[in-house]
PDB file of C-alpha atoms in Angstrom:
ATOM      1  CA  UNK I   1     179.665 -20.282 145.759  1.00 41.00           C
ATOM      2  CA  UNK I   2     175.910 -20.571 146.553  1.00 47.00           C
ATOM      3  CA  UNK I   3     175.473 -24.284 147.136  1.00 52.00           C
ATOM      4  CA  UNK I   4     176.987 -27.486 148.543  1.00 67.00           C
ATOM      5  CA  UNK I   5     176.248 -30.982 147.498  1.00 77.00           C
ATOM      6  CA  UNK I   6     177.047 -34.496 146.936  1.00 79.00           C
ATOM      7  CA  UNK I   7     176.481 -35.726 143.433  1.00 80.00           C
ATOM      8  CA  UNK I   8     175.904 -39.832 143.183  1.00 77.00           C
ATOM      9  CA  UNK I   9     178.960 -40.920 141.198  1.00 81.00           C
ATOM     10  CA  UNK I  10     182.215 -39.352 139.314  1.00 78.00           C
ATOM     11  CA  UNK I  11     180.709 -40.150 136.218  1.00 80.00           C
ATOM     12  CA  UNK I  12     178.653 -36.991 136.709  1.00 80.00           C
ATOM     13  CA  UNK I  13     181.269 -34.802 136.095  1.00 80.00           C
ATOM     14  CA  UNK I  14     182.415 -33.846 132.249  1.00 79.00           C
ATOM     15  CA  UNK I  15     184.662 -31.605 132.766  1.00 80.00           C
ATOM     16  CA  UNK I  16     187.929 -31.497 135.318  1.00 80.00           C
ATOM     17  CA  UNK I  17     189.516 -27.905 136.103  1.00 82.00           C
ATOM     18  CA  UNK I  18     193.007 -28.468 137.854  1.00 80.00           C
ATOM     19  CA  UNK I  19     194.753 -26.132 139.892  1.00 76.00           C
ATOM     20  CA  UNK I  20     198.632 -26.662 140.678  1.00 68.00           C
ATOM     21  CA  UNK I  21     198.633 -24.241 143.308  1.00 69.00           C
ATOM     22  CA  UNK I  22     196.756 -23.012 146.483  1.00 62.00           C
ATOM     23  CA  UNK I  23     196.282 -19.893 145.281  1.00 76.00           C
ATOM     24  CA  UNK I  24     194.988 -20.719 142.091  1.00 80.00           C
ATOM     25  CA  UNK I  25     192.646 -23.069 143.928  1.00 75.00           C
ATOM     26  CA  UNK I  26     191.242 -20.030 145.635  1.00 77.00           C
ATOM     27  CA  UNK I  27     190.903 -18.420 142.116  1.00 86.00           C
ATOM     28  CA  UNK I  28     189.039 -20.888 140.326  1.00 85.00           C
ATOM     29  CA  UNK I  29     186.688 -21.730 142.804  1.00 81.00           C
ATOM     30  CA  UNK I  30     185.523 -18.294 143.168  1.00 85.00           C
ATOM     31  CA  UNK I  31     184.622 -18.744 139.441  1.00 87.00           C
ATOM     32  CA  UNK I  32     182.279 -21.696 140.718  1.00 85.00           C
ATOM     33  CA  UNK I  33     178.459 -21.411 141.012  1.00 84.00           C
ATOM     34  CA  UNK I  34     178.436 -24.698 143.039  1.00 82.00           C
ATOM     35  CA  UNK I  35     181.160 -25.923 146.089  1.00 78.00           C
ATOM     36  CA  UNK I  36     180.633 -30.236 145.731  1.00 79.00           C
ATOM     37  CA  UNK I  37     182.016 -32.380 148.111  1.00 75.00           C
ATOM     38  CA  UNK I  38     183.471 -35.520 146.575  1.00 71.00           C
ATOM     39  CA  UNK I  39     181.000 -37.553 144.792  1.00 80.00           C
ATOM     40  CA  UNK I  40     179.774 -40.900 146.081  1.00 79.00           C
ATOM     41  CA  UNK I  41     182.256 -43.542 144.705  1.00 74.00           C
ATOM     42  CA  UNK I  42     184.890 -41.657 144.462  1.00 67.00           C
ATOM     43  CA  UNK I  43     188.818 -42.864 144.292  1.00 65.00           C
ATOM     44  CA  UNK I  44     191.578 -41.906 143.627  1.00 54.00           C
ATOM     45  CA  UNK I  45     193.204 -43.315 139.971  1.00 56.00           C
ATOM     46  CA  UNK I  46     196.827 -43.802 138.961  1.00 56.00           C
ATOM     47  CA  UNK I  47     198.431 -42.631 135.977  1.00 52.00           C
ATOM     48  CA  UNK I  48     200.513 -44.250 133.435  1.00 40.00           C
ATOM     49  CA  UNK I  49     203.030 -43.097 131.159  1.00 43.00           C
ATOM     50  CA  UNK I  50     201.200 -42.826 128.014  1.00 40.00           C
ATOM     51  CA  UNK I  51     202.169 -39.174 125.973  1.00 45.00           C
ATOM     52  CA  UNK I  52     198.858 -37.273 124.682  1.00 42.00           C
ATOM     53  CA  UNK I  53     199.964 -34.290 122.920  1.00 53.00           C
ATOM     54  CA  UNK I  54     196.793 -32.098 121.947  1.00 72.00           C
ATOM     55  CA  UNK I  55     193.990 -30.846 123.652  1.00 80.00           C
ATOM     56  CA  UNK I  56     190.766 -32.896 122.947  1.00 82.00           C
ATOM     57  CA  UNK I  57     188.694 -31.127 119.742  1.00 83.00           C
ATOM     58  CA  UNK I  58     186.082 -29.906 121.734  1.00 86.00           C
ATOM     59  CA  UNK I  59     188.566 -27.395 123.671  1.00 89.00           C
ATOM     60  CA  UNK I  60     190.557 -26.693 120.658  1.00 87.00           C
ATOM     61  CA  UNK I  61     187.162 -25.644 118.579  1.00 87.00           C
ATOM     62  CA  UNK I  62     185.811 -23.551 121.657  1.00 91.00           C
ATOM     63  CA  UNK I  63     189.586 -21.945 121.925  1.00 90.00           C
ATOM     64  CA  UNK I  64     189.385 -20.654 118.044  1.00 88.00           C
ATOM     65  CA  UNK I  65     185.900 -19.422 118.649  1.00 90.00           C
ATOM     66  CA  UNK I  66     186.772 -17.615 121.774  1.00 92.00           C
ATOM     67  CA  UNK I  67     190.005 -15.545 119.989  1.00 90.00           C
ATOM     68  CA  UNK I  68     187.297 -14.822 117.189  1.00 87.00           C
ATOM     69  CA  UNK I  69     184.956 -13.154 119.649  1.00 90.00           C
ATOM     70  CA  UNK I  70     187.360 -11.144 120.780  1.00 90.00           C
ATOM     71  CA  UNK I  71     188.302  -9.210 118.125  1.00 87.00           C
ATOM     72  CA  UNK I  72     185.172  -8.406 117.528  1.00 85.00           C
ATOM     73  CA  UNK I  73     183.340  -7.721 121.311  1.00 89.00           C
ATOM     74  CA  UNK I  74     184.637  -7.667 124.442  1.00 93.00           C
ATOM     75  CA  UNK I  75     186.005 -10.243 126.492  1.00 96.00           C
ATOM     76  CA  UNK I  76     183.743 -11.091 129.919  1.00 97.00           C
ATOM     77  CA  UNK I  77     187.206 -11.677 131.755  1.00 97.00           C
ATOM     78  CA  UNK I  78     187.256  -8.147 133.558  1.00 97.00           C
ATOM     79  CA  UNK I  79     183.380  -8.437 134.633  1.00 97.00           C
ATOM     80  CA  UNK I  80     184.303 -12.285 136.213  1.00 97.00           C
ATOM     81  CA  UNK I  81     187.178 -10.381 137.884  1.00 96.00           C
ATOM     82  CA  UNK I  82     185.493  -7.709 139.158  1.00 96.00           C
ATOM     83  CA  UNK I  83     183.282 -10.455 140.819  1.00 96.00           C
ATOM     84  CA  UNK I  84     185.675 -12.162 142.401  1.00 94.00           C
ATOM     85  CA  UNK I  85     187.659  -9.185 143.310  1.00 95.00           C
ATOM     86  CA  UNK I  86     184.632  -7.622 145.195  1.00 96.00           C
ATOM     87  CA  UNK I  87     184.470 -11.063 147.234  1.00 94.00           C
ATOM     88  CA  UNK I  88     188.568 -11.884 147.425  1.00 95.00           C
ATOM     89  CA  UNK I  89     189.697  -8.258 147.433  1.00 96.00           C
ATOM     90  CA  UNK I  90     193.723  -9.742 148.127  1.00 96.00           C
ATOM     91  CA  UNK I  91     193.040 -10.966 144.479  1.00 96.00           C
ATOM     92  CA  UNK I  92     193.071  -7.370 143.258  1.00 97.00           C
ATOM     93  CA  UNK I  93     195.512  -5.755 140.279  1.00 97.00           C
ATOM     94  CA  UNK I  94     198.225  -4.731 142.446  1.00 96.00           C
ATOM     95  CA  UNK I  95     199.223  -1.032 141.069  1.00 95.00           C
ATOM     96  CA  UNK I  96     201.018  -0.097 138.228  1.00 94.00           C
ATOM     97  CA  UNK I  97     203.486   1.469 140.191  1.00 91.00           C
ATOM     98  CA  UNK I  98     204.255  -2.620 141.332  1.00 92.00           C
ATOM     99  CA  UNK I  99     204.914  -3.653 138.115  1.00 92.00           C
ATOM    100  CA  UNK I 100     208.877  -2.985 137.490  1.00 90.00           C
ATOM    101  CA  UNK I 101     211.214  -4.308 134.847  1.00 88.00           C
ATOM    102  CA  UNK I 102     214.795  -3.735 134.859  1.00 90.00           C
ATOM    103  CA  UNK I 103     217.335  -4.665 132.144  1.00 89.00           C
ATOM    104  CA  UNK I 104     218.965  -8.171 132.350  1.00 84.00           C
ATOM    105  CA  UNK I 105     221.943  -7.476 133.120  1.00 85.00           C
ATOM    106  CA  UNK I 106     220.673  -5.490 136.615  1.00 86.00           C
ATOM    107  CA  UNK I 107     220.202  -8.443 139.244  1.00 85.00           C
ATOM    108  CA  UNK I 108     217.849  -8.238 142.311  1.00 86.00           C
ATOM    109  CA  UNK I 109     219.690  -6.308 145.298  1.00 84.00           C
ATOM    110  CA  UNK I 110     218.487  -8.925 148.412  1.00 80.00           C
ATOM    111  CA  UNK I 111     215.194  -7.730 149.824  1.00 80.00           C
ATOM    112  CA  UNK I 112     211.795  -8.677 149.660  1.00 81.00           C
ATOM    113  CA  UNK I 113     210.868  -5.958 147.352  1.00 84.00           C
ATOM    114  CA  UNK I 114     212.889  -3.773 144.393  1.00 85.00           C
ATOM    115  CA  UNK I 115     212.996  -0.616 146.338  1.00 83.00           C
ATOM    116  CA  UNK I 116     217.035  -1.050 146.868  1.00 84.00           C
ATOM    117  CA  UNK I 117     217.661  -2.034 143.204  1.00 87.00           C
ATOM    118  CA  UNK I 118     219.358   0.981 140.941  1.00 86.00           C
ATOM    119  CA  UNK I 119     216.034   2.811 139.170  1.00 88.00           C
ATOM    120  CA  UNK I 120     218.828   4.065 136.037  1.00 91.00           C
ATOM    121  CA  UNK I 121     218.121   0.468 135.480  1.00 89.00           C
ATOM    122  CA  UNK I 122     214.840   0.304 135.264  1.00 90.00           C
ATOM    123  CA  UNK I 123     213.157  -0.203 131.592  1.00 91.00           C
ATOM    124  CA  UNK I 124     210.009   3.035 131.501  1.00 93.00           C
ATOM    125  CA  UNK I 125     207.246   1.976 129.539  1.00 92.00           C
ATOM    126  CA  UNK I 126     204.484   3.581 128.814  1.00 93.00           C
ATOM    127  CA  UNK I 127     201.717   3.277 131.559  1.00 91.00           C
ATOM    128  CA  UNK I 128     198.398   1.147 129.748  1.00 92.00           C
ATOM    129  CA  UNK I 129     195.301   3.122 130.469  1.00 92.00           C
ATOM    130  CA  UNK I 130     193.599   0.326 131.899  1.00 94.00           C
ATOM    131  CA  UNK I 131     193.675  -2.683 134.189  1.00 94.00           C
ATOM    132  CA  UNK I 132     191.827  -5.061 132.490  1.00 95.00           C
ATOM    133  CA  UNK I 133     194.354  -8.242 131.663  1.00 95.00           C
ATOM    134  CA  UNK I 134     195.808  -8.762 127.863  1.00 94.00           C
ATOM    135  CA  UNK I 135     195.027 -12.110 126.714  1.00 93.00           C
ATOM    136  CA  UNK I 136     197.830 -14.125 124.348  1.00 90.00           C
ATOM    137  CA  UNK I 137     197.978 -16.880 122.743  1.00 88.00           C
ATOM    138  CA  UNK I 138     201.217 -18.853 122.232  1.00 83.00           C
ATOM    139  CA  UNK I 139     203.896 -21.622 123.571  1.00 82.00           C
ATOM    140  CA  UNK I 140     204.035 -21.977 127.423  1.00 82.00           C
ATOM    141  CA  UNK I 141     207.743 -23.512 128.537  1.00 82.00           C
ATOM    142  CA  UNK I 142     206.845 -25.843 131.353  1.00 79.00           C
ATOM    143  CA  UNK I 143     210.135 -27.438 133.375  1.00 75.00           C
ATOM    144  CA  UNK I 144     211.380 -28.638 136.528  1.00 74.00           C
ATOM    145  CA  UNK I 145     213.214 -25.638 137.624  1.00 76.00           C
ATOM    146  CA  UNK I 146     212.207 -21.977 137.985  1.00 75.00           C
ATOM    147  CA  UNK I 147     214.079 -19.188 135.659  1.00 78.00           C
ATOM    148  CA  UNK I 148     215.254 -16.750 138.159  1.00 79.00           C
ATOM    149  CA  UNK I 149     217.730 -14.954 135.360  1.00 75.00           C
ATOM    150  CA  UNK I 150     216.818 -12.476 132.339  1.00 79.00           C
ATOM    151  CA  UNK I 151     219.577 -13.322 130.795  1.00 78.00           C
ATOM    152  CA  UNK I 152     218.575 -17.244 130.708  1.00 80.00           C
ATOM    153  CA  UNK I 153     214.555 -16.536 129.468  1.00 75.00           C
ATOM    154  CA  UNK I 154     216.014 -14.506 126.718  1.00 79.00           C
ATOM    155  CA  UNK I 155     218.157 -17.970 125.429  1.00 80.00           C
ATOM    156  CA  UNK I 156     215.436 -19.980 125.567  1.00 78.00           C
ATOM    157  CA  UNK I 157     212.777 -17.596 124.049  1.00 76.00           C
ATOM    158  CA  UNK I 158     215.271 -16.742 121.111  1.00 78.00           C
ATOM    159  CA  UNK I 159     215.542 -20.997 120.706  1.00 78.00           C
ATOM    160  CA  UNK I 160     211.959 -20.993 120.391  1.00 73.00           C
ATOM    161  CA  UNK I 161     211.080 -17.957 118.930  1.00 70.00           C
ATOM    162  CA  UNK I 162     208.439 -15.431 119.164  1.00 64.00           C
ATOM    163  CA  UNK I 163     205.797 -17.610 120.113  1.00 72.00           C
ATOM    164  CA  UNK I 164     207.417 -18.154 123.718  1.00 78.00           C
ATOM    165  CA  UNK I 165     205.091 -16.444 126.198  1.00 77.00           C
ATOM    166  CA  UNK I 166     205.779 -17.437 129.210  1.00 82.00           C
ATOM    167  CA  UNK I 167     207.823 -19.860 132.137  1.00 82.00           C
ATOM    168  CA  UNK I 168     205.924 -22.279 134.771  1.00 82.00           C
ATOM    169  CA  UNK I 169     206.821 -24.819 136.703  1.00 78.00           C
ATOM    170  CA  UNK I 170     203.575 -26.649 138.154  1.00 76.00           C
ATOM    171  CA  UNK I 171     202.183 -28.054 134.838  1.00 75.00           C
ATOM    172  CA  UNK I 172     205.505 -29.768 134.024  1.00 69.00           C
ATOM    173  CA  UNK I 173     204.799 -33.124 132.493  1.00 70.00           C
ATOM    174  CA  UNK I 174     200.961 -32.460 132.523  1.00 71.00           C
ATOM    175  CA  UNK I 175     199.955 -32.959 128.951  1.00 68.00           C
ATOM    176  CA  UNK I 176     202.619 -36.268 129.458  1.00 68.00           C
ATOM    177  CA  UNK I 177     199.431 -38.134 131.036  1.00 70.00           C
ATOM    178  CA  UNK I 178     196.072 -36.654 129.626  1.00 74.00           C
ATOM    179  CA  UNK I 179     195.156 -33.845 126.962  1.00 76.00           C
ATOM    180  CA  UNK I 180     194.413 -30.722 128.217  1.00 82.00           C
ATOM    181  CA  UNK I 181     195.214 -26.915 127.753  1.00 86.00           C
ATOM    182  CA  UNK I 182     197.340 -24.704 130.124  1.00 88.00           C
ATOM    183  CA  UNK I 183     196.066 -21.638 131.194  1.00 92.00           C
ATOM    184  CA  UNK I 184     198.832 -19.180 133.491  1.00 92.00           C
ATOM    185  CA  UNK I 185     198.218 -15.652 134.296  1.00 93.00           C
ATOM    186  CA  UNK I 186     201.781 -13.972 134.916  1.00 91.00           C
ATOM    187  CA  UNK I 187     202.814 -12.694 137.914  1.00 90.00           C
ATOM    188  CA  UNK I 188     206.504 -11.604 136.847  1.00 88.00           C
ATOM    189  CA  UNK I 189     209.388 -11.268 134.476  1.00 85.00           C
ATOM    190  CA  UNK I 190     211.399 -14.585 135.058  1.00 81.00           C
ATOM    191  CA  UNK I 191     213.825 -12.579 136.411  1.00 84.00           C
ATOM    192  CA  UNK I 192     216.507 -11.975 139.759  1.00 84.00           C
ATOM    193  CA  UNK I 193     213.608  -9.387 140.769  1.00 85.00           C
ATOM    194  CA  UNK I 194     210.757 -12.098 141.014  1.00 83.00           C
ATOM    195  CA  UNK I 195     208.644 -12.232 143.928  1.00 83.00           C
ATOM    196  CA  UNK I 196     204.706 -12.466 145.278  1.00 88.00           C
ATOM    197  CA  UNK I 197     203.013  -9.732 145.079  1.00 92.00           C
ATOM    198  CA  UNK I 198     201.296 -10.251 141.507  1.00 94.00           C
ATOM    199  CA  UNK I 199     200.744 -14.085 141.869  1.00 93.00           C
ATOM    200  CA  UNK I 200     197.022 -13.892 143.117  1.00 96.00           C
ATOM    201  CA  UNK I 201     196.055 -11.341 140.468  1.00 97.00           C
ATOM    202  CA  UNK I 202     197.691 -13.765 137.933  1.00 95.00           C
ATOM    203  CA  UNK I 203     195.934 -16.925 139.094  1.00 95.00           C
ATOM    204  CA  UNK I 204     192.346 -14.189 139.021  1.00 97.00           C
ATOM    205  CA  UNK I 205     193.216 -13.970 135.498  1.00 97.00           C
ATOM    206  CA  UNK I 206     193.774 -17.444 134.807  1.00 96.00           C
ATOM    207  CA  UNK I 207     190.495 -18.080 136.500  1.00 96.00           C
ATOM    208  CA  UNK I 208     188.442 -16.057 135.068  1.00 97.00           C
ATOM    209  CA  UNK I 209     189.913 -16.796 131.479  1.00 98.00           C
ATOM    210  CA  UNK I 210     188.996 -20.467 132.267  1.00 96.00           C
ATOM    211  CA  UNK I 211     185.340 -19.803 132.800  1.00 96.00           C
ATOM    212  CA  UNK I 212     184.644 -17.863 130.293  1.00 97.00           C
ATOM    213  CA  UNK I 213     186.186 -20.291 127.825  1.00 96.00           C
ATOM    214  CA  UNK I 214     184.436 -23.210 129.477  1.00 94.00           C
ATOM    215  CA  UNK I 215     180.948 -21.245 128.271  1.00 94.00           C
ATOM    216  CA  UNK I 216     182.176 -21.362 124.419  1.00 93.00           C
ATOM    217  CA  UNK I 217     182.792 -25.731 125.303  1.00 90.00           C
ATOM    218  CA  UNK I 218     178.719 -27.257 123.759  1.00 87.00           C
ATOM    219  CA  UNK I 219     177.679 -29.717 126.270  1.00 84.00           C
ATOM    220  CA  UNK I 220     177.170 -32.640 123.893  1.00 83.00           C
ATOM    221  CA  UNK I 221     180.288 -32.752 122.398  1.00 81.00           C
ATOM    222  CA  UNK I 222     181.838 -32.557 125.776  1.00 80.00           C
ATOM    223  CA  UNK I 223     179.877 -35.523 126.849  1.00 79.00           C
ATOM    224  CA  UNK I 224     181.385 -37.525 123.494  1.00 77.00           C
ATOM    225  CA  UNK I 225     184.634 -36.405 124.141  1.00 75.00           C
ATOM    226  CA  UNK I 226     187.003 -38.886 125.931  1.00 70.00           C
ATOM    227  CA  UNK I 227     187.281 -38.926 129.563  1.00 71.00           C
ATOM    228  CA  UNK I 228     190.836 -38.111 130.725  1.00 63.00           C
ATOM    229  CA  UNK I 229     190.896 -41.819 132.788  1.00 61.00           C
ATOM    230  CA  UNK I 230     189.864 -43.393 129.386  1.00 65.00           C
ATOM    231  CA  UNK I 231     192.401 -41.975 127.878  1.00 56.00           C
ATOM    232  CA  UNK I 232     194.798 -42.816 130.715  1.00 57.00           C
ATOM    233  CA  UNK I 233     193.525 -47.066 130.775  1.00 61.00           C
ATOM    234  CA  UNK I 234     193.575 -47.353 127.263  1.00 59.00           C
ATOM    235  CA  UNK I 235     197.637 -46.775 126.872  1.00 53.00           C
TER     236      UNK I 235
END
């Protein structure tokens, strides 16, 4: 952040970045140039139960050009990381050695960590030679209530196939009210063996995912695109 300021009205404002969690707040406003407070005239809208599907064009087009830069150059995630790690270091990857997965039929022995569960259980894998975060491309499950069982992820992604990614909670019903695109970094296996330790790396990732796709998003169109409280008073 190198600046804070007051800009006259909302209206300013073309693009919204929301963050369902503390944490991730942290994360994506160390991706910020700017810290705003909130803009003269500003208030606080309800929503209505309209159902908008898709993200607008304008983030759909910047998403396809994004994946095609990355198989051929590299992806400026890392280097945003490595920025915000040097300033948030708590944000930091968190050790290979922390990242465990057991089979689904071994549940969590209680504890804060996996240090009492049965290591002939553990799944070995062989170690990646670097840090930097994989980025995919598929179906997010959003619900209501968490998956704390192997067993139970492995249903639902065989239901919906390969595509499945990943399980989240806080965007649940999200996309119910305006369009937009969910972004999650993962911070475990959906599993008995859950816990904390990986959640600010994942929200990092998220983060830093976020800005650089926001770079690949031409300022005109975004300004013809459809505000998300348009779309919400027009149901």
């Amino acid at each position: 952040m190198t600046s804070h300021k007051t800009l006259d009205s909302p209206e300013a404002y073309a693009i919204a970045w929301i963050t369902a969690h503390p944490i991730e707040m942290v994360a994506a406003e160390a991706m910020l140039d700017e810290e705003h407070t909130a803009p003269t005239g500003f208030t606080r809208h309800q929503t209505d139960a309209n159902i908008y599907l898709r993200p607008p064009a304008v983030l759909l087009n910047a998403l396809t050009s994004i994946q095609s830069d990355h198989e051929r150059k590299c992806s400026k995630v890392p280097y945003f990381l490595q920025e915000m790690i040097e300033k948030n270091p708590s944000y930091a990857h968190q050790g290979f050695d922390n990242d465990r997965l057991f089979k689904p039929s071994c549940d969590h022995v209680l504890g804060p960590d996996c240090r009492g569960c049965d290591t002939a259980d553990e799944i070995q894998r062989d170690r990646r030679d670097t840090t930097n975060p994989d980025i995919h491309y598929g179906t997010i499950v959003s619900g209501k209530t968490p998956v704390k069982y192997a067993i139970t992820h492995d249903q639902i992604a065989a239901n919906l196939g390969d595509d499945c990614l990943c399980f989240e909670m806080e965007a649940a019903g999200l996309m119910n009210h305006f369009p937009c695109l969910v972004i999650r970094g993962i911070c475990d296996y959906a599993d008995s063996h859950k816990n904390h330790q990986w959640q600010r790396y994942a929200s990092a990732t998220a983060a830093a995912y976020t800005k650089e796709l926001l770079a690949y998003m031409p300022t005109a169109e975004v300004q013809e695109t459809k505000r998300a409280l348009e779309g919400l008073q027009s149901g």
